[in-house]
Amino acid sequence: MKKGFRNFVLLCVGVGVVGAAMAAAGAAMGGRTSLQLKRPGASLEISPWGIRFAQGSNTSHGFLDGLDEMLDALDDLGKGDFISRIPDGDDDWNLMGEDEVTRRQLEGFGSLKVEVRQLPVEVKEGDGFAIACYGEETMDALSYTLENMELTVKQQKDLTQMGGHKVVITMPRNSAMEEIDIQSDSGAVSLQLEDDILATSITVQTKTASMSVDVEMCTALLLETQSGAISLEEENIGTARVNTVSGAISVEGALLGQLEVTSQSGVINVDVDGYEQDYAYTCSSQGLVAVNGNPGSASGGQGHNTVHLKSQTGLINLEFDD
């Protein structure tokens, strides 16, 4: 964590703790309570009625001792616009514990297999082949091996801290993946492979975690979850199967190939970037079914691309560009 931001956090935490204690004591005595930190050139006052920061003070603090780090942070505030000096970018800082980042460059790989429990996973285009672990515990919780052009990543133990954890796997533009297989319990999965990264086979399976998949071309695609939401954006799909028990499903794109979507009770929304006559489609559900806004439509089209949507009780909405 950058020094300035660390000092700011220390200031906020320290002021909050001491201020709360003073406010409680003052209220008990019926008095007006405030906390003042003063340094030459700047002062900060916190009270139940607001927070005031002033520059130009020439007095120093008197009644608080042992707050050197807090006062150093106050000096930082007095030097100008503190917020503008906070570094940008995920690699530099954040408010969710991601300040601890371990990034390792890797040799090229053509297959990827990931098994995690509650750890979020991102796969996307980046500066070369690499793996990055965000959060203090993430690297210790993971193991990874790269053998025979296959990268295998596994979560070995649960994480004790909340927030800020994720593993990010990158590959350069124009990469070709033979297989991407990701298994997750409750960690969200994101695949952003739209920029000229081709995949022969993609499989993502979760229990309760949501998934977001954006891919330009894939020969065989399987997305499955019990209750997590599924979002798919794809152009040339070959064959794609998207299955859920109760999670919502959203699919959009040209969807050139064969698409099959099934759900027991979740909502299915499919937005096809193509003309209805280029597709053969069927929709089946005991719930509401609508095609291009017309309720009750079940099937149609004569095209070589196919869209089959099936749900037991969930709503189905299918839209084509006209």
PDB file of C-alpha atoms in Angstrom:
ATOM      1  CA  MET A   1       0.000   0.000   0.000  1.00  0.00           C
ATOM      2  CA  LYS A   2       1.342   3.435  -0.872  1.00  0.00           C
ATOM      3  CA  LYS A   3       2.583   5.468   2.129  1.00  0.00           C
ATOM      4  CA  GLY A   4       0.194   8.360   1.609  1.00  0.00           C
ATOM      5  CA  PHE A   5      -2.860   6.140   1.411  1.00  0.00           C
ATOM      6  CA  ARG A   6      -1.675   4.102   4.416  1.00  0.00           C
ATOM      7  CA  ASN A   7      -1.337   7.283   6.428  1.00  0.00           C
ATOM      8  CA  PHE A   8      -4.782   8.396   5.358  1.00  0.00           C
ATOM      9  CA  VAL A   9      -6.273   5.098   6.526  1.00  0.00           C
ATOM     10  CA  LEU A  10      -4.409   5.359   9.821  1.00  0.00           C
ATOM     11  CA  LEU A  11      -5.724   8.867  10.269  1.00  0.00           C
ATOM     12  CA  CYS A  12      -9.323   7.834   9.585  1.00  0.00           C
ATOM     13  CA  VAL A  13      -9.153   4.795  11.865  1.00  0.00           C
ATOM     14  CA  GLY A  14      -7.373   6.573  14.673  1.00  0.00           C
ATOM     15  CA  VAL A  15      -9.601   9.632  14.525  1.00  0.00           C
ATOM     16  CA  GLY A  16     -12.694   7.451  14.411  1.00  0.00           C
ATOM     17  CA  VAL A  17     -11.719   5.428  17.489  1.00  0.00           C
ATOM     18  CA  VAL A  18     -10.585   8.350  19.603  1.00  0.00           C
ATOM     19  CA  GLY A  19     -13.428  10.570  18.406  1.00  0.00           C
ATOM     20  CA  ALA A  20     -16.059   7.965  19.259  1.00  0.00           C
ATOM     21  CA  ALA A  21     -14.657   7.593  22.776  1.00  0.00           C
ATOM     22  CA  MET A  22     -14.579  11.357  23.316  1.00  0.00           C
ATOM     23  CA  ALA A  23     -18.076  11.807  21.937  1.00  0.00           C
ATOM     24  CA  ALA A  24     -19.419   9.151  24.287  1.00  0.00           C
ATOM     25  CA  ALA A  25     -17.678  10.683  27.294  1.00  0.00           C
ATOM     26  CA  GLY A  26     -18.789  14.180  26.388  1.00  0.00           C
ATOM     27  CA  ALA A  27     -22.365  13.165  25.818  1.00  0.00           C
ATOM     28  CA  ALA A  28     -22.428  11.470  29.214  1.00  0.00           C
ATOM     29  CA  MET A  29     -21.378  14.751  30.846  1.00  0.00           C
ATOM     30  CA  GLY A  30     -23.747  16.799  28.715  1.00  0.00           C
ATOM     31  CA  GLY A  31     -20.956  18.652  26.990  1.00  0.00           C
ATOM     32  CA  ARG A  32     -20.073  19.510  23.410  1.00  0.00           C
ATOM     33  CA  THR A  33     -17.295  17.140  22.336  1.00  0.00           C
ATOM     34  CA  SER A  34     -14.854  17.553  19.476  1.00  0.00           C
ATOM     35  CA  LEU A  35     -11.458  16.200  18.481  1.00  0.00           C
ATOM     36  CA  GLN A  36      -8.804  18.551  17.161  1.00  0.00           C
ATOM     37  CA  LEU A  37      -5.519  17.668  15.515  1.00  0.00           C
ATOM     38  CA  LYS A  38      -3.248  20.605  14.867  1.00  0.00           C
ATOM     39  CA  ARG A  39       0.077  21.014  13.127  1.00  0.00           C
ATOM     40  CA  PRO A  40       1.775  24.159  11.879  1.00  0.00           C
ATOM     41  CA  GLY A  41      -0.069  25.075   8.713  1.00  0.00           C
ATOM     42  CA  ALA A  42      -3.074  22.768   9.088  1.00  0.00           C
ATOM     43  CA  SER A  43      -5.746  21.623  11.514  1.00  0.00           C
ATOM     44  CA  LEU A  44      -8.469  18.985  11.504  1.00  0.00           C
ATOM     45  CA  GLU A  45     -11.535  19.053  13.770  1.00  0.00           C
ATOM     46  CA  ILE A  46     -14.026  16.209  14.102  1.00  0.00           C
ATOM     47  CA  SER A  47     -17.219  16.606  16.104  1.00  0.00           C
ATOM     48  CA  PRO A  48     -20.744  15.172  16.078  1.00  0.00           C
ATOM     49  CA  TRP A  49     -21.726  18.204  14.003  1.00  0.00           C
ATOM     50  CA  GLY A  50     -19.262  17.719  11.152  1.00  0.00           C
ATOM     51  CA  ILE A  51     -15.634  17.602  10.015  1.00  0.00           C
ATOM     52  CA  ARG A  52     -13.609  20.740   9.354  1.00  0.00           C
ATOM     53  CA  PHE A  53     -10.163  20.941   7.751  1.00  0.00           C
ATOM     54  CA  ALA A  54      -8.359  24.270   7.750  1.00  0.00           C
ATOM     55  CA  GLN A  55      -5.004  25.484   6.501  1.00  0.00           C
ATOM     56  CA  GLY A  56      -2.991  28.345   7.944  1.00  0.00           C
ATOM     57  CA  SER A  57      -2.989  27.276  11.593  1.00  0.00           C
ATOM     58  CA  ASN A  58       0.259  27.935  13.450  1.00  0.00           C
ATOM     59  CA  THR A  59      -0.506  26.000  16.617  1.00  0.00           C
ATOM     60  CA  SER A  60       0.567  22.478  17.430  1.00  0.00           C
ATOM     61  CA  HIS A  61      -1.341  19.650  19.079  1.00  0.00           C
ATOM     62  CA  GLY A  62      -1.341  19.598  22.844  1.00  0.00           C
ATOM     63  CA  PHE A  63      -3.651  17.080  24.469  1.00  0.00           C
ATOM     64  CA  LEU A  64      -3.044  14.005  22.296  1.00  0.00           C
ATOM     65  CA  ASP A  65       0.201  12.082  22.491  1.00  0.00           C
ATOM     66  CA  GLY A  66       1.462   9.058  20.580  1.00  0.00           C
ATOM     67  CA  LEU A  67      -0.251  10.000  17.314  1.00  0.00           C
ATOM     68  CA  ASP A  68       2.811  10.606  15.191  1.00  0.00           C
ATOM     69  CA  GLU A  69       1.609   8.561  12.233  1.00  0.00           C
ATOM     70  CA  MET A  70      -1.799  10.262  12.317  1.00  0.00           C
ATOM     71  CA  LEU A  71      -0.155  13.669  12.361  1.00  0.00           C
ATOM     72  CA  ASP A  72       2.164  12.685   9.518  1.00  0.00           C
ATOM     73  CA  ALA A  73      -0.975  11.937   7.544  1.00  0.00           C
ATOM     74  CA  LEU A  74      -2.318  15.351   8.521  1.00  0.00           C
ATOM     75  CA  ASP A  75       0.869  16.895   7.135  1.00  0.00           C
ATOM     76  CA  ASP A  76       0.249  15.021   3.878  1.00  0.00           C
ATOM     77  CA  LEU A  77      -3.249  16.501   3.736  1.00  0.00           C
ATOM     78  CA  GLY A  78      -1.809  19.977   4.186  1.00  0.00           C
ATOM     79  CA  LYS A  79       0.490  19.629   1.180  1.00  0.00           C
ATOM     80  CA  GLY A  80      -2.267  19.915  -1.400  1.00  0.00           C
ATOM     81  CA  ASP A  81      -5.003  17.903  -3.042  1.00  0.00           C
ATOM     82  CA  PHE A  82      -4.511  14.519  -1.379  1.00  0.00           C
ATOM     83  CA  ILE A  83      -7.075  12.666  -3.488  1.00  0.00           C
ATOM     84  CA  SER A  84      -5.374  13.643  -6.737  1.00  0.00           C
ATOM     85  CA  ARG A  85      -2.160  12.040  -5.479  1.00  0.00           C
ATOM     86  CA  ILE A  86      -3.698   8.618  -4.938  1.00  0.00           C
ATOM     87  CA  PRO A  87      -2.231   6.390  -7.686  1.00  0.00           C
ATOM     88  CA  ASP A  88      -4.556   4.999 -10.341  1.00  0.00           C
ATOM     89  CA  GLY A  89      -4.972   1.424 -11.482  1.00  0.00           C
ATOM     90  CA  ASP A  90      -5.750  -1.950  -9.947  1.00  0.00           C
ATOM     91  CA  ASP A  91      -2.053  -2.704  -9.619  1.00  0.00           C
ATOM     92  CA  ASP A  92      -1.492   0.232  -7.280  1.00  0.00           C
ATOM     93  CA  TRP A  93      -4.314   0.439  -4.758  1.00  0.00           C
ATOM     94  CA  ASN A  94      -7.924  -0.291  -3.949  1.00  0.00           C
ATOM     95  CA  LEU A  95     -10.250  -0.307  -0.955  1.00  0.00           C
ATOM     96  CA  MET A  96     -10.840  -4.072  -0.810  1.00  0.00           C
ATOM     97  CA  GLY A  97      -7.465  -5.417   0.235  1.00  0.00           C
ATOM     98  CA  GLU A  98      -6.093  -5.882  -3.278  1.00  0.00           C
ATOM     99  CA  ASP A  99      -3.005  -3.818  -2.467  1.00  0.00           C
ATOM    100  CA  GLU A 100      -1.099  -7.099  -2.126  1.00  0.00           C
ATOM    101  CA  VAL A 101      -0.495  -8.282  -5.698  1.00  0.00           C
ATOM    102  CA  THR A 102       1.788 -11.125  -6.744  1.00  0.00           C
ATOM    103  CA  ARG A 103       2.279 -11.352 -10.508  1.00  0.00           C
ATOM    104  CA  ARG A 104       4.285 -14.044 -12.266  1.00  0.00           C
ATOM    105  CA  GLN A 105       5.141 -14.091 -15.964  1.00  0.00           C
ATOM    106  CA  LEU A 106       4.726 -17.548 -17.493  1.00  0.00           C
ATOM    107  CA  GLU A 107       5.871 -19.480 -20.494  1.00  0.00           C
ATOM    108  CA  GLY A 108       3.252 -19.851 -23.210  1.00  0.00           C
ATOM    109  CA  PHE A 109       0.408 -22.320 -22.653  1.00  0.00           C
ATOM    110  CA  GLY A 110      -2.339 -23.664 -24.907  1.00  0.00           C
ATOM    111  CA  SER A 111      -4.678 -25.182 -22.309  1.00  0.00           C
ATOM    112  CA  LEU A 112      -5.980 -23.880 -18.989  1.00  0.00           C
ATOM    113  CA  LYS A 113      -7.599 -25.776 -16.121  1.00  0.00           C
ATOM    114  CA  VAL A 114      -8.784 -24.006 -12.957  1.00  0.00           C
ATOM    115  CA  GLU A 115     -10.387 -25.419  -9.806  1.00  0.00           C
ATOM    116  CA  VAL A 116     -11.393 -22.982  -7.059  1.00  0.00           C
ATOM    117  CA  ARG A 117     -13.865 -22.787  -4.216  1.00  0.00           C
ATOM    118  CA  GLN A 118     -14.737 -19.185  -3.273  1.00  0.00           C
ATOM    119  CA  LEU A 119     -11.931 -17.430  -5.134  1.00  0.00           C
ATOM    120  CA  PRO A 120     -13.004 -15.224  -8.097  1.00  0.00           C
ATOM    121  CA  VAL A 121     -11.290 -15.990 -11.407  1.00  0.00           C
ATOM    122  CA  GLU A 122     -10.642 -13.700 -14.375  1.00  0.00           C
ATOM    123  CA  VAL A 123      -9.218 -14.817 -17.724  1.00  0.00           C
ATOM    124  CA  LYS A 124      -8.491 -12.084 -20.251  1.00  0.00           C
ATOM    125  CA  GLU A 125      -6.090 -10.582 -22.751  1.00  0.00           C
ATOM    126  CA  GLY A 126      -2.996  -9.077 -21.172  1.00  0.00           C
ATOM    127  CA  ASP A 127       0.681  -8.320 -21.523  1.00  0.00           C
ATOM    128  CA  GLY A 128       1.889 -11.835 -22.219  1.00  0.00           C
ATOM    129  CA  PHE A 129       1.158 -15.086 -20.409  1.00  0.00           C
ATOM    130  CA  ALA A 130       0.899 -14.397 -16.685  1.00  0.00           C
ATOM    131  CA  ILE A 131      -0.912 -15.162 -13.443  1.00  0.00           C
ATOM    132  CA  ALA A 132      -1.653 -12.475 -10.836  1.00  0.00           C
ATOM    133  CA  CYS A 133      -2.951 -13.061  -7.318  1.00  0.00           C
ATOM    134  CA  TYR A 134      -4.718 -10.198  -5.552  1.00  0.00           C
ATOM    135  CA  GLY A 135      -5.002 -10.193  -1.760  1.00  0.00           C
ATOM    136  CA  GLU A 136      -2.600 -11.201   0.988  1.00  0.00           C
ATOM    137  CA  GLU A 137      -3.762 -14.810   1.261  1.00  0.00           C
ATOM    138  CA  THR A 138      -4.453 -15.578  -2.384  1.00  0.00           C
ATOM    139  CA  MET A 139      -1.031 -16.814  -3.442  1.00  0.00           C
ATOM    140  CA  ASP A 140      -0.732 -18.985  -0.324  1.00  0.00           C
ATOM    141  CA  ALA A 141      -4.147 -20.508  -1.037  1.00  0.00           C
ATOM    142  CA  LEU A 142      -3.253 -21.447  -4.615  1.00  0.00           C
ATOM    143  CA  SER A 143      -0.987 -23.851  -6.403  1.00  0.00           C
ATOM    144  CA  TYR A 144      -0.232 -23.775 -10.110  1.00  0.00           C
ATOM    145  CA  THR A 145       1.788 -25.881 -12.509  1.00  0.00           C
ATOM    146  CA  LEU A 146       2.705 -25.454 -16.152  1.00  0.00           C
ATOM    147  CA  GLU A 147       3.541 -28.686 -17.925  1.00  0.00           C
ATOM    148  CA  ASN A 148       3.236 -29.731 -21.552  1.00  0.00           C
ATOM    149  CA  MET A 149       1.690 -26.377 -22.511  1.00  0.00           C
ATOM    150  CA  GLU A 150      -1.098 -26.797 -19.913  1.00  0.00           C
ATOM    151  CA  LEU A 151      -1.535 -24.389 -16.996  1.00  0.00           C
ATOM    152  CA  THR A 152      -3.299 -25.945 -13.988  1.00  0.00           C
ATOM    153  CA  VAL A 153      -4.465 -23.701 -11.121  1.00  0.00           C
ATOM    154  CA  LYS A 154      -6.023 -25.078  -7.929  1.00  0.00           C
ATOM    155  CA  GLN A 155      -7.254 -23.544  -4.692  1.00  0.00           C
ATOM    156  CA  GLN A 156      -5.705 -25.586  -1.888  1.00  0.00           C
ATOM    157  CA  LYS A 157      -7.285 -23.917   1.155  1.00  0.00           C
ATOM    158  CA  ASP A 158     -10.099 -21.547   2.017  1.00  0.00           C
ATOM    159  CA  LEU A 159      -9.562 -17.833   2.514  1.00  0.00           C
ATOM    160  CA  THR A 160     -10.115 -16.375   5.970  1.00  0.00           C
ATOM    161  CA  GLN A 161     -10.354 -12.708   4.986  1.00  0.00           C
ATOM    162  CA  MET A 162     -13.302 -11.221   3.131  1.00  0.00           C
ATOM    163  CA  GLY A 163     -12.976  -9.182  -0.062  1.00  0.00           C
ATOM    164  CA  GLY A 164     -10.104  -8.206  -2.298  1.00  0.00           C
ATOM    165  CA  HIS A 165      -9.162 -11.705  -3.432  1.00  0.00           C
ATOM    166  CA  LYS A 166      -9.017 -12.883  -7.019  1.00  0.00           C
ATOM    167  CA  VAL A 167      -6.755 -14.648  -9.476  1.00  0.00           C
ATOM    168  CA  VAL A 168      -6.231 -13.109 -12.917  1.00  0.00           C
ATOM    169  CA  ILE A 169      -4.801 -15.156 -15.794  1.00  0.00           C
ATOM    170  CA  THR A 170      -3.751 -13.354 -18.949  1.00  0.00           C
ATOM    171  CA  MET A 171      -2.683 -14.297 -22.448  1.00  0.00           C
ATOM    172  CA  PRO A 172      -1.593 -12.107 -25.349  1.00  0.00           C
ATOM    173  CA  ARG A 173      -3.693 -11.098 -28.336  1.00  0.00           C
ATOM    174  CA  ASN A 174      -4.018 -13.703 -31.102  1.00  0.00           C
ATOM    175  CA  SER A 175      -3.548 -16.592 -28.680  1.00  0.00           C
ATOM    176  CA  ALA A 176      -5.161 -19.927 -29.510  1.00  0.00           C
ATOM    177  CA  MET A 177      -6.457 -22.007 -26.593  1.00  0.00           C
ATOM    178  CA  GLU A 178      -7.158 -25.666 -27.153  1.00  0.00           C
ATOM    179  CA  GLU A 179      -9.112 -25.992 -23.899  1.00  0.00           C
ATOM    180  CA  ILE A 180     -10.279 -23.734 -21.073  1.00  0.00           C
ATOM    181  CA  ASP A 181     -11.896 -25.576 -18.165  1.00  0.00           C
ATOM    182  CA  ILE A 182     -12.924 -23.668 -15.017  1.00  0.00           C
ATOM    183  CA  GLN A 183     -14.649 -25.242 -12.009  1.00  0.00           C
ATOM    184  CA  SER A 184     -15.838 -22.999  -9.149  1.00  0.00           C
ATOM    185  CA  ASP A 185     -18.111 -23.308  -6.134  1.00  0.00           C
ATOM    186  CA  SER A 186     -18.955 -19.714  -5.171  1.00  0.00           C
ATOM    187  CA  GLY A 187     -16.187 -17.659  -6.776  1.00  0.00           C
ATOM    188  CA  ALA A 188     -17.367 -15.554  -9.713  1.00  0.00           C
ATOM    189  CA  VAL A 189     -15.856 -16.388 -13.117  1.00  0.00           C
ATOM    190  CA  SER A 190     -15.102 -13.886 -15.876  1.00  0.00           C
ATOM    191  CA  LEU A 191     -13.757 -14.789 -19.330  1.00  0.00           C
ATOM    192  CA  GLN A 192     -13.086 -11.793 -21.565  1.00  0.00           C
ATOM    193  CA  LEU A 193     -11.626 -13.313 -24.736  1.00  0.00           C
ATOM    194  CA  GLU A 194     -13.225 -11.119 -27.376  1.00  0.00           C
ATOM    195  CA  ASP A 195      -9.990  -9.635 -28.763  1.00  0.00           C
ATOM    196  CA  ASP A 196      -8.785 -12.230 -31.266  1.00  0.00           C
ATOM    197  CA  ILE A 197      -8.307 -15.007 -28.713  1.00  0.00           C
ATOM    198  CA  LEU A 198      -9.694 -18.226 -30.145  1.00  0.00           C
ATOM    199  CA  ALA A 199     -10.730 -21.265 -28.122  1.00  0.00           C
ATOM    200  CA  THR A 200     -11.532 -24.755 -29.335  1.00  0.00           C
ATOM    201  CA  SER A 201     -13.300 -25.794 -26.123  1.00  0.00           C
ATOM    202  CA  ILE A 202     -14.558 -23.740 -23.161  1.00  0.00           C
ATOM    203  CA  THR A 203     -16.193 -25.262 -20.082  1.00  0.00           C
ATOM    204  CA  VAL A 204     -17.288 -23.250 -17.038  1.00  0.00           C
ATOM    205  CA  GLN A 205     -19.161 -24.977 -14.225  1.00  0.00           C
ATOM    206  CA  THR A 206     -20.155 -23.442 -10.876  1.00  0.00           C
ATOM    207  CA  LYS A 207     -22.465 -24.154  -7.966  1.00  0.00           C
ATOM    208  CA  THR A 208     -23.678 -20.715  -6.870  1.00  0.00           C
ATOM    209  CA  ALA A 209     -21.184 -18.401  -8.566  1.00  0.00           C
ATOM    210  CA  SER A 210     -22.101 -16.113 -11.426  1.00  0.00           C
ATOM    211  CA  MET A 211     -20.204 -16.237 -14.703  1.00  0.00           C
ATOM    212  CA  SER A 212     -19.600 -13.792 -17.529  1.00  0.00           C
ATOM    213  CA  VAL A 213     -18.200 -15.082 -20.834  1.00  0.00           C
ATOM    214  CA  ASP A 214     -17.352 -12.876 -23.817  1.00  0.00           C
ATOM    215  CA  VAL A 215     -15.719 -14.764 -26.684  1.00  0.00           C
ATOM    216  CA  GLU A 216     -15.269 -14.131 -30.385  1.00  0.00           C
ATOM    217  CA  MET A 217     -15.028 -17.728 -31.574  1.00  0.00           C
ATOM    218  CA  CYS A 218     -15.377 -21.098 -29.859  1.00  0.00           C
ATOM    219  CA  THR A 219     -16.001 -24.525 -31.371  1.00  0.00           C
ATOM    220  CA  ALA A 220     -17.578 -26.162 -28.279  1.00  0.00           C
ATOM    221  CA  LEU A 221     -18.922 -24.206 -25.303  1.00  0.00           C
ATOM    222  CA  LEU A 222     -20.503 -25.488 -22.070  1.00  0.00           C
ATOM    223  CA  LEU A 223     -21.712 -23.181 -19.290  1.00  0.00           C
ATOM    224  CA  GLU A 224     -23.438 -24.762 -16.292  1.00  0.00           C
ATOM    225  CA  THR A 225     -24.496 -23.563 -12.839  1.00  0.00           C
ATOM    226  CA  GLN A 226     -26.989 -24.476 -10.147  1.00  0.00           C
ATOM    227  CA  SER A 227     -28.106 -21.033  -9.040  1.00  0.00           C
ATOM    228  CA  GLY A 228     -25.587 -18.518 -10.363  1.00  0.00           C
ATOM    229  CA  ALA A 229     -26.388 -16.059 -13.134  1.00  0.00           C
ATOM    230  CA  ILE A 230     -24.923 -16.687 -16.605  1.00  0.00           C
ATOM    231  CA  SER A 231     -24.040 -13.966 -19.094  1.00  0.00           C
ATOM    232  CA  LEU A 232     -22.768 -14.994 -22.538  1.00  0.00           C
ATOM    233  CA  GLU A 233     -21.756 -12.813 -25.457  1.00  0.00           C
ATOM    234  CA  GLU A 234     -20.496 -14.682 -28.506  1.00  0.00           C
ATOM    235  CA  GLU A 235     -20.238 -14.455 -32.279  1.00  0.00           C
ATOM    236  CA  ASN A 236     -19.215 -17.791 -33.848  1.00  0.00           C
ATOM    237  CA  ILE A 237     -20.184 -20.463 -31.377  1.00  0.00           C
ATOM    238  CA  GLY A 238     -20.033 -23.777 -33.208  1.00  0.00           C
ATOM    239  CA  THR A 239     -22.101 -25.600 -30.593  1.00  0.00           C
ATOM    240  CA  ALA A 240     -22.993 -24.019 -27.246  1.00  0.00           C
ATOM    241  CA  ARG A 241     -24.917 -25.413 -24.275  1.00  0.00           C
ATOM    242  CA  VAL A 242     -25.981 -23.146 -21.420  1.00  0.00           C
ATOM    243  CA  ASN A 243     -27.692 -24.809 -18.447  1.00  0.00           C
ATOM    244  CA  THR A 244     -28.931 -23.649 -15.042  1.00  0.00           C
ATOM    245  CA  VAL A 245     -31.370 -24.789 -12.392  1.00  0.00           C
ATOM    246  CA  SER A 246     -32.607 -21.433 -11.090  1.00  0.00           C
ATOM    247  CA  GLY A 247     -30.121 -18.792 -12.181  1.00  0.00           C
ATOM    248  CA  ALA A 248     -30.948 -16.147 -14.776  1.00  0.00           C
ATOM    249  CA  ILE A 249     -29.439 -16.575 -18.261  1.00  0.00           C
ATOM    250  CA  SER A 250     -28.580 -13.771 -20.668  1.00  0.00           C
ATOM    251  CA  VAL A 251     -27.178 -14.521 -24.153  1.00  0.00           C
ATOM    252  CA  GLU A 252     -26.389 -12.064 -26.931  1.00  0.00           C
ATOM    253  CA  GLY A 253     -24.379 -11.811 -30.126  1.00  0.00           C
ATOM    254  CA  ALA A 254     -24.456 -13.188 -33.662  1.00  0.00           C
ATOM    255  CA  LEU A 255     -24.656 -16.741 -32.268  1.00  0.00           C
ATOM    256  CA  LEU A 256     -23.657 -18.343 -35.548  1.00  0.00           C
ATOM    257  CA  GLY A 257     -23.978 -22.078 -34.974  1.00  0.00           C
ATOM    258  CA  GLN A 258     -26.058 -24.162 -32.602  1.00  0.00           C
ATOM    259  CA  LEU A 259     -27.251 -22.773 -29.273  1.00  0.00           C
ATOM    260  CA  GLU A 260     -29.114 -24.768 -26.633  1.00  0.00           C
ATOM    261  CA  VAL A 261     -30.277 -23.096 -23.411  1.00  0.00           C
ATOM    262  CA  THR A 262     -32.102 -24.938 -20.623  1.00  0.00           C
ATOM    263  CA  SER A 263     -33.357 -23.892 -17.198  1.00  0.00           C
ATOM    264  CA  GLN A 264     -35.826 -25.180 -14.646  1.00  0.00           C
ATOM    265  CA  SER A 265     -37.106 -21.892 -13.263  1.00  0.00           C
ATOM    266  CA  GLY A 266     -34.683 -19.133 -14.213  1.00  0.00           C
ATOM    267  CA  VAL A 267     -35.403 -16.356 -16.697  1.00  0.00           C
ATOM    268  CA  ILE A 268     -33.905 -16.832 -20.194  1.00  0.00           C
ATOM    269  CA  ASN A 269     -33.159 -13.760 -22.314  1.00  0.00           C
ATOM    270  CA  VAL A 270     -31.588 -14.273 -25.761  1.00  0.00           C
ATOM    271  CA  ASP A 271     -30.824 -11.318 -28.042  1.00  0.00           C
ATOM    272  CA  VAL A 272     -29.663 -12.460 -31.492  1.00  0.00           C
ATOM    273  CA  ASP A 273     -27.646 -10.025 -33.578  1.00  0.00           C
ATOM    274  CA  GLY A 274     -29.068 -11.450 -36.812  1.00  0.00           C
ATOM    275  CA  TYR A 275     -32.232 -11.808 -38.864  1.00  0.00           C
ATOM    276  CA  GLU A 276     -34.956 -14.246 -37.892  1.00  0.00           C
ATOM    277  CA  GLN A 277     -34.953 -15.965 -41.308  1.00  0.00           C
ATOM    278  CA  ASP A 278     -31.318 -17.028 -40.787  1.00  0.00           C
ATOM    279  CA  TYR A 279     -32.202 -19.131 -37.737  1.00  0.00           C
ATOM    280  CA  ALA A 280     -34.386 -22.114 -36.846  1.00  0.00           C
ATOM    281  CA  TYR A 281     -35.671 -21.727 -33.289  1.00  0.00           C
ATOM    282  CA  THR A 282     -37.852 -23.436 -30.692  1.00  0.00           C
ATOM    283  CA  CYS A 283     -39.023 -22.140 -27.317  1.00  0.00           C
ATOM    284  CA  SER A 284     -40.682 -24.311 -24.688  1.00  0.00           C
ATOM    285  CA  SER A 285     -41.867 -23.374 -21.174  1.00  0.00           C
ATOM    286  CA  GLN A 286     -44.922 -23.511 -18.932  1.00  0.00           C
ATOM    287  CA  GLY A 287     -44.140 -19.881 -18.176  1.00  0.00           C
ATOM    288  CA  LEU A 288     -44.426 -16.905 -20.508  1.00  0.00           C
ATOM    289  CA  VAL A 289     -42.731 -17.244 -23.919  1.00  0.00           C
ATOM    290  CA  ALA A 290     -42.217 -14.275 -26.248  1.00  0.00           C
ATOM    291  CA  VAL A 291     -40.409 -13.912 -29.581  1.00  0.00           C
ATOM    292  CA  ASN A 292     -39.739 -10.366 -30.774  1.00  0.00           C
ATOM    293  CA  GLY A 293     -42.192  -9.171 -28.148  1.00  0.00           C
ATOM    294  CA  ASN A 294     -45.012 -11.460 -29.342  1.00  0.00           C
ATOM    295  CA  PRO A 295     -46.218 -13.781 -26.552  1.00  0.00           C
ATOM    296  CA  GLY A 296     -47.091 -17.380 -27.288  1.00  0.00           C
ATOM    297  CA  SER A 297     -44.650 -17.961 -30.160  1.00  0.00           C
ATOM    298  CA  ALA A 298     -43.020 -21.388 -29.913  1.00  0.00           C
ATOM    299  CA  SER A 299     -41.020 -22.067 -33.056  1.00  0.00           C
ATOM    300  CA  GLY A 300     -40.119 -20.716 -36.466  1.00  0.00           C
ATOM    301  CA  GLY A 301     -37.406 -19.961 -38.954  1.00  0.00           C
ATOM    302  CA  GLN A 302     -35.740 -21.984 -41.676  1.00  0.00           C
ATOM    303  CA  GLY A 303     -32.097 -20.959 -41.298  1.00  0.00           C
ATOM    304  CA  HIS A 304     -29.072 -23.158 -40.758  1.00  0.00           C
ATOM    305  CA  ASN A 305     -28.261 -21.536 -37.394  1.00  0.00           C
ATOM    306  CA  THR A 306     -30.312 -23.005 -34.526  1.00  0.00           C
ATOM    307  CA  VAL A 307     -31.550 -21.633 -31.204  1.00  0.00           C
ATOM    308  CA  HIS A 308     -33.346 -23.994 -28.801  1.00  0.00           C
ATOM    309  CA  LEU A 309     -34.621 -22.562 -25.506  1.00  0.00           C
ATOM    310  CA  LYS A 310     -36.300 -24.724 -22.881  1.00  0.00           C
ATOM    311  CA  SER A 311     -37.504 -24.048 -19.334  1.00  0.00           C
ATOM    312  CA  GLN A 312     -39.976 -25.741 -17.038  1.00  0.00           C
ATOM    313  CA  THR A 313     -41.553 -22.665 -15.465  1.00  0.00           C
ATOM    314  CA  GLY A 314     -39.244 -19.758 -16.283  1.00  0.00           C
ATOM    315  CA  LEU A 315     -39.886 -16.841 -18.603  1.00  0.00           C
ATOM    316  CA  ILE A 316     -38.328 -17.040 -22.101  1.00  0.00           C
ATOM    317  CA  ASN A 317     -37.689 -13.950 -24.197  1.00  0.00           C
ATOM    318  CA  LEU A 318     -36.112 -14.294 -27.669  1.00  0.00           C
ATOM    319  CA  GLU A 319     -35.279 -11.259 -29.808  1.00  0.00           C
ATOM    320  CA  PHE A 320     -33.957 -11.054 -33.391  1.00  0.00           C
ATOM    321  CA  ASP A 321     -32.747  -8.004 -35.265  1.00  0.00           C
ATOM    322  CA  ASP A 322     -35.300  -7.025 -37.933  1.00  0.00           C
TER     323      ASP A 322
END
